Amino acid sequence: MAAYRYGYSAVLFILCGLSVFLVTNGQETILTGDDGAAAVDSPQTVTETAEQTAEQPAVEERQWEVTEVEEASPDEAAADKQDASAPETLVPPSVPRPKDDFQEELVIRPLHSGDIYASFQFRTLWETDFMRGNKVSHYRLFPKSLGQVISKFSVRELHISFTQGYWRTMQWGQPFLPAPPGAELWVWFQDSVTDVDGTWKELTNVLSGIFCASLNFIDSTNTVQPSASFKPLGISNVTDHRFLRYATLPREIVCTENLTPWKKLLPCGTKSLQLTELPLFSLQAGLAVLLKSEKLFHSSFHSQAVHIRPVCEDWQCKTTSWELRQTLSVVFDLHTSGQGKREWSLFKMFSRTLTDACPLASSSKVYIDITDNPEGEQFELIPATPLLSQAVVLGDRRTFSVYDLTQQITFGAVRSLNLLIRWKSTEGDMLRPLLHGERYVAGYGLQTGEIHTLMYNNHPYRSFPVLLLDSVPWYLRLYIHTLTVTSKAKDNKPSYIHYQPSKDRVRPHLLEMLVQLPPNSVTEVTVQFERALLKWTEYTPDPNHGFYVGSSVLSSLVPSIVAMDTNSTQERPLFSSFFPCKEESSYFVRVYTEPLLVNLPTPDFSMPYNVICLTCTVVAVGYGSLYNLLTRSFQIEEPSLGLAKRIANIIRKMRGVPPL
Amino acid sequence: MGLLSDPNRRRALISLLTRLNTPICLVCYMAGVAWFMGLAFEPFTLRTYMSENAMGSTMVEERFPAGERALATGREFAAHKKKVGGMPVDWLVKTMQARGLEVFTQSFSRTLPFPDENKERYMVKGTNVYGILRAPRAPRTEALVLSAPCSPGDNNQAVGLLLGLAQYFRNQIYWAKDIIFLVNEHDLIGMQAWLEGYHHTNTTGMDWSPLQGRGGSIQAALSLELSSDVITSLDLVLEGLNGQLPNLDLANLFYAFCQKIGVLCTIQGKLQRNDWDSVSGYSHAVQTMMLMVMKQASGRPWGDHGLFLRYHIEAATIKGINSFRQYKTDATTIGRLLEGMYRKLNNLLERLHQSYFFYLMPSLSHFVSIGYYMPAFGLLTVILLLRALDLWVQLATPPTRTEDGVADIEQSSPGVLSVLTPLVISHLTGVALYTLPIRFQEMAVEHFPVSETEAVVLTAIAVYTAGLALPHNTHRFLSGEGTEQGWRVLKLVAVLYLAVLLGCTALINFSLGFILALTLVPVAAFVTPHIPKVLSAFILVILSPACTLLFSVFFFQELQEMPVSFQDGWLLYLSVISQGILDHFLYGSLVYPLIALLVYPCWLLFWNILFWK
C-alpha cells in the first residue's frame, strides 16, 4: 500500500511540474500537490497570490471583494460571458500546479416572505481528456463513477437534477438554479456516438444506479429531443439536436437515498474518503457538514443537481477541462420551522455550525445576500463581516456579505461560525419576477380536457420572446388544431413552432414555440386533448392517483432589472450609462411550470372476479341462446305415437297393411 | 333458454304470462314497494366500513387547540361584515396573508333568469376569497378544499374556525397536498363561479374573473356551515347536484371521527337509534332514508359541496345544528374533528374510489348499496315489460273474427302516423313547458298583476294544464276513427319508452327514478280507452308528475316533522317549482328538463290513450 502510494504521488508530482495557466478566482488560495501525497512524503506548498494578501480584511471596514460572482443561471449566454470574463491568474511556470481544483460556496438569501433560501455549489475542475481513447485511471477530486460514465458513453454534457417541491417564483423570486419537480435529465452526446438512443438507454440505467433513483423509467415514451430550448452550456460547436436527449420524471420522489450518493461525489462529503486520505482532519469538513438530511428534508423546497460540462481553461481556449458542478438548493419555511419568529441561524437551518473549510478546496466561502439591507435596517447579521462582494445575478445587482472559511479569523474565538440573521422589520416589497409561468388542466369529465399554460410578462414596458417547451405523454392525445396563443385578448402568432406528434406507446408529443410576450401581459397557450383508454396492463399500480405530465419549460432572455433602473447613475459615471451595455441588458432565465396530474378513465380493478363472472354469464346465456335461436331451423314435429301403436304398426308392416 | 326455442313451451309460457298478467303485475308492484320499505330495516342493511386503506389503518392525533380564538376571529369577521355590509374582502385577504397563506380573490357576477324570491336576489355580484396553504415539498399537483360560505345570515363561526384551522395547519410540516381555504360569497352561486374558474369551464353563462392561483387537481372538499352559536351536533349532508353522492368513504371518515372524538353526529338531522327491532326505531330509519330519497330526487345541491361532485371531487357539507340541548360541542372539538379528517384525507394516495358511489343511508352507521336497492326498482319496471309483452302478443295474434277479412286488413295496419303524431305533439308540449315560462315572463308581468317569479311558475302550470287539453284527439283528424290496434301500438310504444326512461333515470339518480316509477308505472299498467273515463282521468291527474311533486312537498314537510297547512304547502309548491327552474339555469340541474322534455310527454301519451276513440 505504501509503495503504491509513493509511486502514485511521485507521478503526480512530476505531472504537477508542467507549466500551464490556471483559472481560479483571483484571491483564492492555491493548494498544490495531492493532499494524500502531502501527508505521506511530499512537501506541502501553499502559495498565496498577491491579491489574497492584499485583501487581508482590515477590521471594521467594509471592503469590496474583487471577485466576480459567477452568474448562477446555467445558460449559454451566461456561460460564454463567464468564460470570457473570468479573471485569470498567471501562475509562474515554476510553481507546480494541480490539474484539478475544488471550490465550495454557500449562498444564503433571506426572502421577503420570511423564508430563507440556501444554495450550495461545489465545483470541481479537472483538466483531462476522457475522450480520444486514452484511459483515465487516476482520479483525485473528480469522482471516478462520473468520469467513467463520461468516457464510456461519450457524454459531452450532462445535467441531472432531483427536486422535491415546486419553486414559488411569485414569493421567492427567481432561483439561482431552476429545476422542475421530480427528476430531470438532459445530455448532449459527442458527435462520434452513432447509436444515440441505445447509449441514452444505457446511460439512464447507469445513472439510475449511481443516484439511487428511478431514472431507469426513462424510455422512449418520455424522452424528447428539443430543437431549441436546451443548448449546450459548455464549450461546444455541436448544436445538432440529434445528439441531445431530454427527459423528466415528474413523479420521482427525492429523499435521503438520493442525497447520500450525491454527497459521496464530494471530495469532502463522506466519511470513507476522509478516513483513508485525511486521517488528521475531522470526519467531515467544509460546507458538507451542513448537509444533514433530517434538516434538508424538513423544508419547503429541496433540489439537488449535478452538471458536467467542458469549459475553457483560459481565454484563448487552448486547453479545456471538465467542470463538475454539484448544487443543492433548499428553502426553509418560516412557519413550520421558525415558530413564527423571524430569525435564522446556520444551526437552526442545518443543526450544525461551520468549523473549517474543506482542506481540499481552493476556495470555501459563504455569501449572504444583503442587497435589500444595505444599512442593516431590514435584518441584522451576526457576526458582521467587513468583506463585501457585488455581482449581477439574474439581471439584478446584488450585494453579498462574504465569509471566507479558509481564514481562521472568520471563525472567531469560539472556532465555529454560526451565522445569525435576525429580522428587524417585515416591511419592504419584493421585486416582482419579470417572467413567471403557470399551468393547469381545464374541463371536467374523463373524455377530454384542455391544457392551459399561462406566461406572465411583468416587465412594465418591454416585450421579450419566450421559448416554450411542452412534452406531453402520448396518452393525452393533443388536438393540435385547437392550439391557441392569446395575449391581451388578441391572437399572438408564434414566430417558430416545432411540433412532433406522438406515437402511441412509442414517443410523447413535443411542442416548442417561440412566443413574443407583450409588456405587462399574460399570454395564454391552450390546447385540447383527449384522454386515451390504456390497456389494462399499462395502468400504474395506483391508477386512481392520476398520471403525471411533466412541467413545461420557459426559456427566455429577460430584460435585466439593472437596465430598467434609471437611477443607477448615482453609482456609475454618467458616460458609462447612456447606452445599455450588452451583458447587463438581458439575462437568461429558465422557468418551469408545475407538473400536471391528470386522471384517465380507469376501470374498476377491484372487481375482476365480478367482471369475469358477468362476462361469462352474458356470453354463455345471452349469446349462446340467441345464436341457437337464430341458427336453428324449426319444423313441426309429428306427434309421437304410443308404444302400443308402434308395435301395431310393425305388425301391420309385416302383414303388408298400411300403418295407422 | 331451451324454453324459448321450443315453440310449444314458449307458447305455454307466453299464455301463462298473458293470462296471469294482471296478478303478476300487482304482485310485482307490491313486492317492489315492500322491498323498498324493507331497505330501512337494520338487519337487511350493511354496516359501514372504511374501504380506503390509506385512511383506515393510519392513526392521526388531533391537537387543534385554538377553538376559542377561532370564535373570536369569527366575531371579528362578523363585525367587519357588518361594517362593510357584505363580504369583508380586504379584511379576509389581510387575515389570511397574516396566517402565511397565498391569498387570491375572484370576482363574479350573474344575472338570474328571474328573481329568486327565497333568497331575494336577482343581479348577483360578489367576490370569493381563498388562501392556499402550500404543502412543503409538494409539486402543486393535489389539493384539498375547506370552504365556508359567507352568507348574510349567520355563518361567522364557520369562517372563524376556517381561519383558525388555516393558522394551525400552516405550522404543520406533514401536509402532502395543498389545502385551499375558501370563503365564498352568495353560497352556491359563488361556489359555482369559483369551481368554474378553477376548472376554466363555463356551463351556465356566469361572468367570473380568472383565478390566479391553483393547487392542482382537487381530491376532496368539505364545506362548513355553523349557523348557530351553540352547536349540539354535526350533521352530514351528502346529496349533491343531480342526486350525485360523494364516495361513501367520506361519510365513513366523518362517522369514524365523530365516534373517536365523541361528537354527536346526525344525518338528515336525525340521530341514530339503537332500537331497530321496535316499530318506532324502524319508522325512524324509514324516515331518515326517505328524507335522503326525497332530497336526492330533487336533484338540487343541498349544500355548497353539491357542485364539487360534477368535477369528480368527493365533497360533503358539515352542518352544525342546535337541537339536542343536553349535548354541547365546542369549537375546539369541531376543529379537532376537521383536523383529523384533513390529516386522513392528506394521507390519501389515490382519489377516494374504493367504496360505494351509489347508496342510501338509513342511519350514519348503516347503508344500502346499489345491489340492494336496485331490485326494488327492477320489480317496478318488470311490470312495464310484462305489459309490453302482453300488448305485443295481443298485436301479434290475429283477432278472433278471422272470417271478416276486410276489417282484419284495416286493423292490422294502424299506420305510423297515428302513433307518431301523438308522440310529436306531446313532445312539442314538453318543449313549450321547458321554454315558455322563461320566455314569456315579461309579457306575463305586463298583462297580469304578478311578480316575475310568480309569472314563471304560473306560466309553467298553465302550459302543463293546457297540455292536457291539446293532443288527445289528434288521431281522429288523421285516420278518422281510432282503431283498437292503434291505441295498442301507441301504448306499446309508450310503455317501452317509459321503461327506458325510468331505467336510465334510476341509474343516474335512483331516488328520482323510483319515485317516478312509483306513480307512473300504475298509470302505464292500467290505462286503456275502455275504462270509466272520469274516474280514470282523475286518477291519471293525481298520478301525474306535477301532482307527484305536490305530494312530495307535503310528504317532505311531514318527514321533517314540520307539517304545513294546505295553503302554505301550495306556496311552498310554487317556490319549489321556481327553485327547480332556477337550479337548472344556475347550476345545470337536470331534473326540470327531464320532467319537462321527457317525463311529462310520456305521461301525455297515456292521457292520450285514455281518451282514444
PDB file of N, CA and C in Angstrom, chain B residues 536-561:
ATOM      1  N   SER B 536    -110.897   7.447 -14.155  1.00  0.00           N
ATOM      2  CA  SER B 536    -109.510   7.183 -14.554  1.00  0.00           C
ATOM      3  C   SER B 536    -108.777   8.479 -14.836  1.00  0.00           C
ATOM      4  N   ALA B 537    -109.500   9.435 -15.436  1.00  0.00           N
ATOM      5  CA  ALA B 537    -108.847  10.727 -15.705  1.00  0.00           C
ATOM      6  C   ALA B 537    -108.407  11.349 -14.389  1.00  0.00           C
ATOM      7  N   PHE B 538    -109.271  11.255 -13.400  1.00  0.00           N
ATOM      8  CA  PHE B 538    -108.919  11.808 -12.091  1.00  0.00           C
ATOM      9  C   PHE B 538    -107.669  11.115 -11.528  1.00  0.00           C
ATOM     10  N   ILE B 539    -107.673   9.759 -11.612  1.00  0.00           N
ATOM     11  CA  ILE B 539    -106.507   9.020 -11.097  1.00  0.00           C
ATOM     12  C   ILE B 539    -105.253   9.403 -11.875  1.00  0.00           C
ATOM     13  N   LEU B 540    -105.423   9.538 -13.180  1.00  0.00           N
ATOM     14  CA  LEU B 540    -104.275   9.874 -14.022  1.00  0.00           C
ATOM     15  C   LEU B 540    -103.684  11.233 -13.633  1.00  0.00           C
ATOM     16  N   VAL B 541    -104.567  12.184 -13.379  1.00  0.00           N
ATOM     17  CA  VAL B 541    -104.075  13.513 -12.998  1.00  0.00           C
ATOM     18  C   VAL B 541    -103.386  13.438 -11.644  1.00  0.00           C
ATOM     19  N   ILE B 542    -104.005  12.685 -10.731  1.00  0.00           N
ATOM     20  CA  ILE B 542    -103.400  12.553  -9.400  1.00  0.00           C
ATOM     21  C   ILE B 542    -101.990  11.974  -9.500  1.00  0.00           C
ATOM     22  N   LEU B 543    -101.835  11.036 -10.425  1.00  0.00           N
ATOM     23  CA  LEU B 543    -100.533  10.371 -10.540  1.00  0.00           C
ATOM     24  C   LEU B 543     -99.622  11.044 -11.562  1.00  0.00           C
ATOM     25  N   SER B 544     -99.974  12.235 -12.003  1.00  0.00           N
ATOM     26  CA  SER B 544     -99.114  12.905 -12.986  1.00  0.00           C
ATOM     27  C   SER B 544     -97.897  13.499 -12.277  1.00  0.00           C
ATOM     28  N   PRO B 545     -96.829  13.803 -13.030  1.00  0.00           N
ATOM     29  CA  PRO B 545     -95.597  14.302 -12.392  1.00  0.00           C
ATOM     30  C   PRO B 545     -95.820  15.536 -11.509  1.00  0.00           C
ATOM     31  N   ALA B 546     -96.667  16.449 -11.947  1.00  0.00           N
ATOM     32  CA  ALA B 546     -96.854  17.678 -11.170  1.00  0.00           C
ATOM     33  C   ALA B 546     -97.475  17.364  -9.818  1.00  0.00           C
ATOM     34  N   CYS B 547     -98.471  16.478  -9.817  1.00  0.00           N
ATOM     35  CA  CYS B 547     -99.105  16.146  -8.540  1.00  0.00           C
ATOM     36  C   CYS B 547     -98.151  15.345  -7.670  1.00  0.00           C
ATOM     37  N   THR B 548     -97.333  14.506  -8.311  1.00  0.00           N
ATOM     38  CA  THR B 548     -96.313  13.788  -7.544  1.00  0.00           C
ATOM     39  C   THR B 548     -95.443  14.771  -6.787  1.00  0.00           C
ATOM     40  N   LEU B 549     -95.080  15.838  -7.489  1.00  0.00           N
ATOM     41  CA  LEU B 549     -94.249  16.860  -6.850  1.00  0.00           C
ATOM     42  C   LEU B 549     -94.989  17.491  -5.680  1.00  0.00           C
ATOM     43  N   LEU B 550     -96.276  17.783  -5.892  1.00  0.00           N
ATOM     44  CA  LEU B 550     -97.075  18.401  -4.834  1.00  0.00           C
ATOM     45  C   LEU B 550     -97.110  17.500  -3.605  1.00  0.00           C
ATOM     46  N   PHE B 551     -97.383  16.210  -3.832  1.00  0.00           N
ATOM     47  CA  PHE B 551     -97.436  15.287  -2.693  1.00  0.00           C
ATOM     48  C   PHE B 551     -96.070  15.175  -2.035  1.00  0.00           C
ATOM     49  N   SER B 552     -95.040  15.185  -2.880  1.00  0.00           N
ATOM     50  CA  SER B 552     -93.693  15.071  -2.319  1.00  0.00           C
ATOM     51  C   SER B 552     -93.401  16.232  -1.378  1.00  0.00           C
ATOM     52  N   VAL B 553     -93.883  17.425  -1.768  1.00  0.00           N
ATOM     53  CA  VAL B 553     -93.634  18.589  -0.918  1.00  0.00           C
ATOM     54  C   VAL B 553     -94.264  18.378   0.443  1.00  0.00           C
ATOM     55  N   PHE B 554     -95.522  17.924   0.447  1.00  0.00           N
ATOM     56  CA  PHE B 554     -96.186  17.700   1.737  1.00  0.00           C
ATOM     57  C   PHE B 554     -95.501  16.577   2.513  1.00  0.00           C
ATOM     58  N   PHE B 555     -95.164  15.536   1.787  1.00  0.00           N
ATOM     59  CA  PHE B 555     -94.546  14.372   2.423  1.00  0.00           C
ATOM     60  C   PHE B 555     -93.206  14.757   3.045  1.00  0.00           C
ATOM     61  N   PHE B 556     -92.463  15.570   2.318  1.00  0.00           N
ATOM     62  CA  PHE B 556     -91.155  16.003   2.801  1.00  0.00           C
ATOM     63  C   PHE B 556     -91.293  16.814   4.083  1.00  0.00           C
ATOM     64  N   GLN B 557     -92.266  17.712   4.081  1.00  0.00           N
ATOM     65  CA  GLN B 557     -92.502  18.508   5.288  1.00  0.00           C
ATOM     66  C   GLN B 557     -92.892  17.608   6.451  1.00  0.00           C
ATOM     67  N   GLU B 558     -93.697  16.606   6.131  1.00  0.00           N
ATOM     68  CA  GLU B 558     -94.130  15.660   7.150  1.00  0.00           C
ATOM     69  C   GLU B 558     -92.923  14.925   7.726  1.00  0.00           C
ATOM     70  N   LEU B 559     -92.025  14.493   6.824  1.00  0.00           N
ATOM     71  CA  LEU B 559     -90.841  13.750   7.260  1.00  0.00           C
ATOM     72  C   LEU B 559     -89.935  14.608   8.126  1.00  0.00           C
ATOM     73  N   GLN B 560     -89.890  15.877   7.793  1.00  0.00           N
ATOM     74  CA  GLN B 560     -89.027  16.769   8.568  1.00  0.00           C
ATOM     75  C   GLN B 560     -89.679  17.200   9.861  1.00  0.00           C
ATOM     76  N   GLU B 561     -90.865  16.649  10.121  1.00  0.00           N
ATOM     77  CA  GLU B 561     -91.642  16.978  11.311  1.00  0.00           C
ATOM     78  C   GLU B 561     -91.984  18.455  11.356  1.00  0.00           C
TER      79      GLU B 561
END
